[in-house]
Coordinates of N, CA, C and O in Angstrom, one line a residue:
M30 N -1.8 -9.6 10.0 CA -1.9 -8.6 8.8 C -3.0 -8.4 8.2 O -3.9 -9.3 7.7
T31 N -3.6 -6.8 8.0 CA -4.7 -6.8 7.0 C -4.7 -6.4 5.1 O -3.4 -5.6 5.1
V32 N -5.3 -6.6 4.4 CA -5.3 -6.2 3.3 C -6.0 -5.2 3.2 O -7.6 -5.5 3.6
Y33 N -6.1 -4.1 2.9 CA -6.5 -3.3 2.3 C -7.1 -2.9 0.9 O -6.4 -3.4 -0.1
S34 N -8.0 -2.6 0.7 CA -8.3 -2.1 -1.0 C -8.7 -0.4 -1.4 O -9.5 -0.1 -0.7
A35 N -8.0 0.2 -2.1 CA -8.2 1.5 -2.6 C -8.0 1.6 -4.3 O -7.3 1.4 -4.9
T36 N -9.2 2.8 -4.5 CA -9.2 3.0 -5.9 C -8.6 4.2 -5.9 O -9.0 4.9 -4.8
F37 N -7.2 4.7 -6.7 CA -7.0 6.1 -6.1 C -6.4 6.3 -8.0 O -6.4 6.0 -9.2
K38 N -5.9 7.3 -8.5 CA -5.5 8.4 -9.5 C -4.1 8.1 -9.3 O -3.6 8.9 -8.1
K39 N -3.4 7.8 -10.4 CA -1.8 7.9 -10.7 C -1.4 9.2 -10.9 O -2.2 10.0 -11.6
S40 N -0.2 9.3 -10.7 CA 0.1 10.5 -11.1 C 0.3 10.6 -12.9 O 0.1 11.8 -13.4
N41 N 0.0 10.0 -13.4 CA -0.4 10.0 -14.6 C -1.5 10.0 -15.7 O -2.0 10.3 -16.4
G42 N -2.4 10.3 -14.1 CA -3.9 10.2 -14.6 C -4.7 9.8 -14.7 O -6.1 9.6 -14.7
Q43 N -3.9 8.1 -14.6 CA -4.8 6.7 -14.6 C -5.4 6.5 -12.9 O -4.8 7.2 -12.5
T44 N -6.7 5.5 -13.7 CA -7.1 5.2 -12.1 C -6.5 3.8 -12.3 O -6.5 3.4 -13.2
R45 N -6.1 3.4 -10.8 CA -5.9 2.4 -10.7 C -6.7 2.0 -9.6 O -6.7 2.3 -8.1
K46 N -7.1 0.5 -9.1 CA -7.2 0.1 -7.7 C -5.8 -0.9 -7.3 O -5.5 -1.8 -7.9
M47 N -6.0 -0.9 -5.9 CA -4.9 -2.1 -5.7 C -5.4 -2.2 -4.1 O -5.3 -1.8 -3.4
N48 N -4.8 -3.5 -4.1 CA -4.6 -4.3 -2.7 C -3.5 -3.8 -2.6 O -2.5 -4.5 -2.8
F49 N -3.6 -3.7 -0.9 CA -2.2 -3.4 0.0 C -2.7 -3.8 1.3 O -3.3 -4.1 1.7
V50 N -0.8 -4.2 1.8 CA -0.6 -4.1 3.0 C 0.6 -2.8 3.3 O 0.8 -2.1 3.2
K51 N -0.3 -2.1 4.5 CA 0.4 -1.1 5.4 C 1.8 -1.2 5.6 O 2.0 -2.6 6.4
F52 N 2.6 -0.4 5.7 CA 4.1 -0.9 6.4 C 4.0 -1.0 7.4 O 5.0 -2.1 7.5
A53 N 3.6 -0.3 8.2 CA 3.4 -0.4 9.8 C 3.3 -2.1 10.2 O 3.5 -2.6 10.8
E54 N 2.2 -2.8 9.3 CA 2.2 -4.0 9.5 C 2.5 -4.9 9.0 O 2.4 -6.1 9.1
L55 N 3.9 -4.6 8.0 CA 4.4 -6.0 7.5 C 5.7 -6.5 8.4 O 6.0 -5.9 9.7
P56 N 6.1 -8.0 8.2 CA 6.9 -8.9 9.0 C 8.3 -8.0 8.9 O 8.3 -7.7 7.7
K57 N 8.8 -8.2 9.7 CA 10.2 -7.5 9.2 C 11.5 -9.0 8.2 O 11.8 -7.9 7.2
N58 N 11.0 -9.7 7.9 CA 11.8 -9.9 6.7 C 11.3 -9.4 5.2 O 11.7 -9.2 4.4
I59 N 10.3 -8.8 5.5 CA 9.5 -8.2 4.2 C 10.2 -6.6 4.1 O 11.1 -6.1 3.2
T60 N 10.5 -6.3 5.3 CA 11.1 -5.0 5.5 C 12.7 -4.8 5.7 O 13.4 -3.9 6.2
N61 N 13.1 -6.0 6.3 CA 14.3 -6.2 6.4 C 15.0 -5.2 7.6 O 15.6 -4.5 7.9
G62 N 13.7 -4.8 9.1 CA 14.0 -4.1 9.8 C 14.3 -3.0 9.5 O 13.9 -2.0 10.7
K63 N 13.7 -2.4 8.1 CA 14.2 -0.9 7.9 C 12.6 0.4 7.8 O 11.5 -0.5 8.6
T64 N 12.7 1.2 8.3 CA 11.4 2.2 9.1 C 10.9 2.7 7.7 O 11.6 2.8 6.5
S65 N 9.7 3.4 7.5 CA 9.4 4.0 6.2 C 10.1 4.9 5.6 O 10.8 5.5 6.6
R66 N 10.6 5.5 4.8 CA 11.0 6.7 4.2 C 10.2 7.5 3.8 O 9.3 7.7 4.5
N67 N 10.7 8.9 4.5 CA 9.8 9.8 3.9 C 9.6 10.3 2.9 O 10.1 10.7 2.0
L68 N 8.4 10.7 3.4 CA 7.3 10.8 2.2 C 6.9 12.0 2.3 O 6.8 13.0 3.6
K69 N 5.9 12.7 1.5 CA 5.6 14.1 0.8 C 4.3 13.8 1.9 O 3.8 12.7 2.1
E70 N 3.6 14.7 2.2 CA 2.1 14.8 2.9 C 1.3 14.1 2.1 O 1.2 14.3 1.0
G71 N 0.2 13.3 2.6 CA -0.4 12.5 1.9 C -0.3 11.0 1.3 O -0.9 10.2 0.8
Q72 N 1.5 10.6 1.4 CA 1.7 9.6 0.7 C 2.3 8.3 1.6 O 2.6 9.2 2.6
E73 N 1.6 7.6 1.5 CA 2.2 6.4 2.4 C 2.9 5.4 1.6 O 2.3 4.7 0.4
L74 N 3.6 5.0 2.1 CA 4.5 3.4 1.8 C 3.6 2.3 2.1 O 3.3 2.1 2.8
V75 N 3.3 1.4 0.7 CA 2.6 0.2 1.2 C 3.0 -0.8 0.2 O 4.0 -1.1 -0.1
W76 N 2.7 -2.2 0.8 CA 2.8 -3.3 -0.2 C 1.8 -3.7 -1.0 O 0.7 -4.0 -0.4
D77 N 2.2 -3.8 -2.1 CA 1.1 -4.1 -3.3 C 1.3 -5.8 -3.2 O 1.8 -6.2 -3.1
V78 N -0.1 -5.9 -2.6 CA 0.1 -7.9 -2.4 C -0.4 -8.3 -4.1 O 0.2 -9.5 -4.1
D79 N -0.6 -7.8 -4.8 CA -1.0 -8.4 -6.1 C 0.5 -8.6 -7.0 O 0.9 -9.1 -8.1
K80 N 1.4 -7.3 -7.0 CA 2.5 -7.2 -7.5 C 4.0 -7.8 -7.1 O 4.7 -7.4 -7.1
S81 N 3.9 -7.7 -5.2 CA 4.6 -8.2 -4.8 C 5.8 -7.2 -4.4 O 6.8 -7.8 -5.0
G82 N 5.0 -5.8 -4.2 CA 6.3 -5.0 -4.2 C 6.2 -3.7 -3.9 O 4.5 -3.6 -3.5
F83 N 6.8 -2.8 -3.3 CA 6.8 -1.5 -2.6 C 5.9 -0.7 -3.5 O 6.2 -0.3 -4.9
R84 N 4.8 0.2 -3.5 CA 4.6 1.2 -4.0 C 3.9 2.6 -3.5 O 3.9 2.2 -2.0
V85 N 3.8 3.3 -3.4 CA 3.4 4.7 -2.9 C 2.6 4.8 -3.2 O 2.3 5.4 -4.4
L86 N 1.1 4.9 -2.3 CA -0.4 5.1 -2.3 C -0.4 6.6 -2.0 O -0.1 7.3 -0.9
N87 N -0.5 7.9 -3.0 CA -1.1 9.0 -2.7 C -2.7 8.7 -2.2 O -3.6 8.8 -2.5
T88 N -2.6 9.6 -0.8 CA -4.1 8.9 -0.1 C -4.8 10.3 -0.6 O -6.0 10.5 -0.1
N89 N -4.2 11.4 -1.1 CA -5.1 12.5 -1.7 C -5.7 12.5 -2.8 O -6.5 13.7 -2.8
T90 N -5.6 11.3 -3.4 CA -6.1 11.1 -4.6 C -7.0 9.5 -4.3 O -7.4 9.5 -5.4
I91 N -7.4 8.8 -3.4 CA -8.1 8.4 -2.8 C -9.7 8.5 -3.3 O -10.1 9.7 -3.2
S92 N -10.3 7.4 -4.0 CA -11.7 7.6 -4.2 C -12.7 6.3 -3.8 O -12.2 5.4 -3.5
G93 N -13.7 6.9 -2.9 CA -14.5 5.8 -2.8 C -13.9 5.5 -1.0 O -15.2 4.6 -0.7
G94 N -12.5 5.7 -1.0 CA -12.2 5.5 0.4 C -11.5 4.3 0.7 O -11.3 3.2 -0.1
V95 N -10.9 3.9 1.9 CA -10.0 2.6 1.7 C -10.7 1.1 2.6 O -11.6 1.9 3.5
K96 N -10.9 0.5 1.9 CA -11.9 -0.9 2.5 C -10.7 -1.8 2.7 O -10.1 -2.4 2.2
K97 N -11.4 -2.7 4.1 CA -10.6 -3.8 4.3 C -11.2 -5.1 3.6 O -12.4 -5.2 3.6
V98 N -10.1 -5.7 3.4 CA -10.4 -7.1 2.6 C -10.2 -8.1 2.8 O -11.4 -8.8 3.0
R99 N -9.3 -8.5 3.7 CA -9.2 -9.8 4.5 C -7.8 -10.0 5.2 O -7.1 -8.8 5.4
E100 N -7.9 -10.7 6.0 CA -6.4 -10.9 7.2 C -6.4 -12.0 6.3 O -6.6 -12.5 6.2
I101 N -4.8 -12.0 6.5 CA -4.1 -13.2 6.0 C -2.6 -13.0 7.1 O -2.2 -12.2 7.9
S102 N -2.4 -14.4 7.0 CA -1.4 -14.7 7.8 C 0.1 -14.1 7.6 O 1.3 -14.2 8.3
S103 N 0.1 -14.3 6.3 CA 1.6 -14.3 5.7 C 1.7 -13.7 4.2 O 0.4 -14.1 3.7
L104 N 2.6 -13.1 3.7 CA 2.9 -12.9 2.3 C 3.1 -13.8 1.7 O 4.0 -14.3 2.1

């Protein structure tokens, strides 16, 4: 799995940096075999590595791009 980092603007206007794993790269024990839910265009379901939970990332508000941080074998 790859950990990515992005800085984005939250819906309340605050800027936040998040380290995350893309949903498609998560192991089955995290997703329980489920598929990603239907989201609006520009939104992506991800696993927040620092908060240990799912978050919706609005890719339309990312500033500076998405960066690869590191490879990990498990969460």
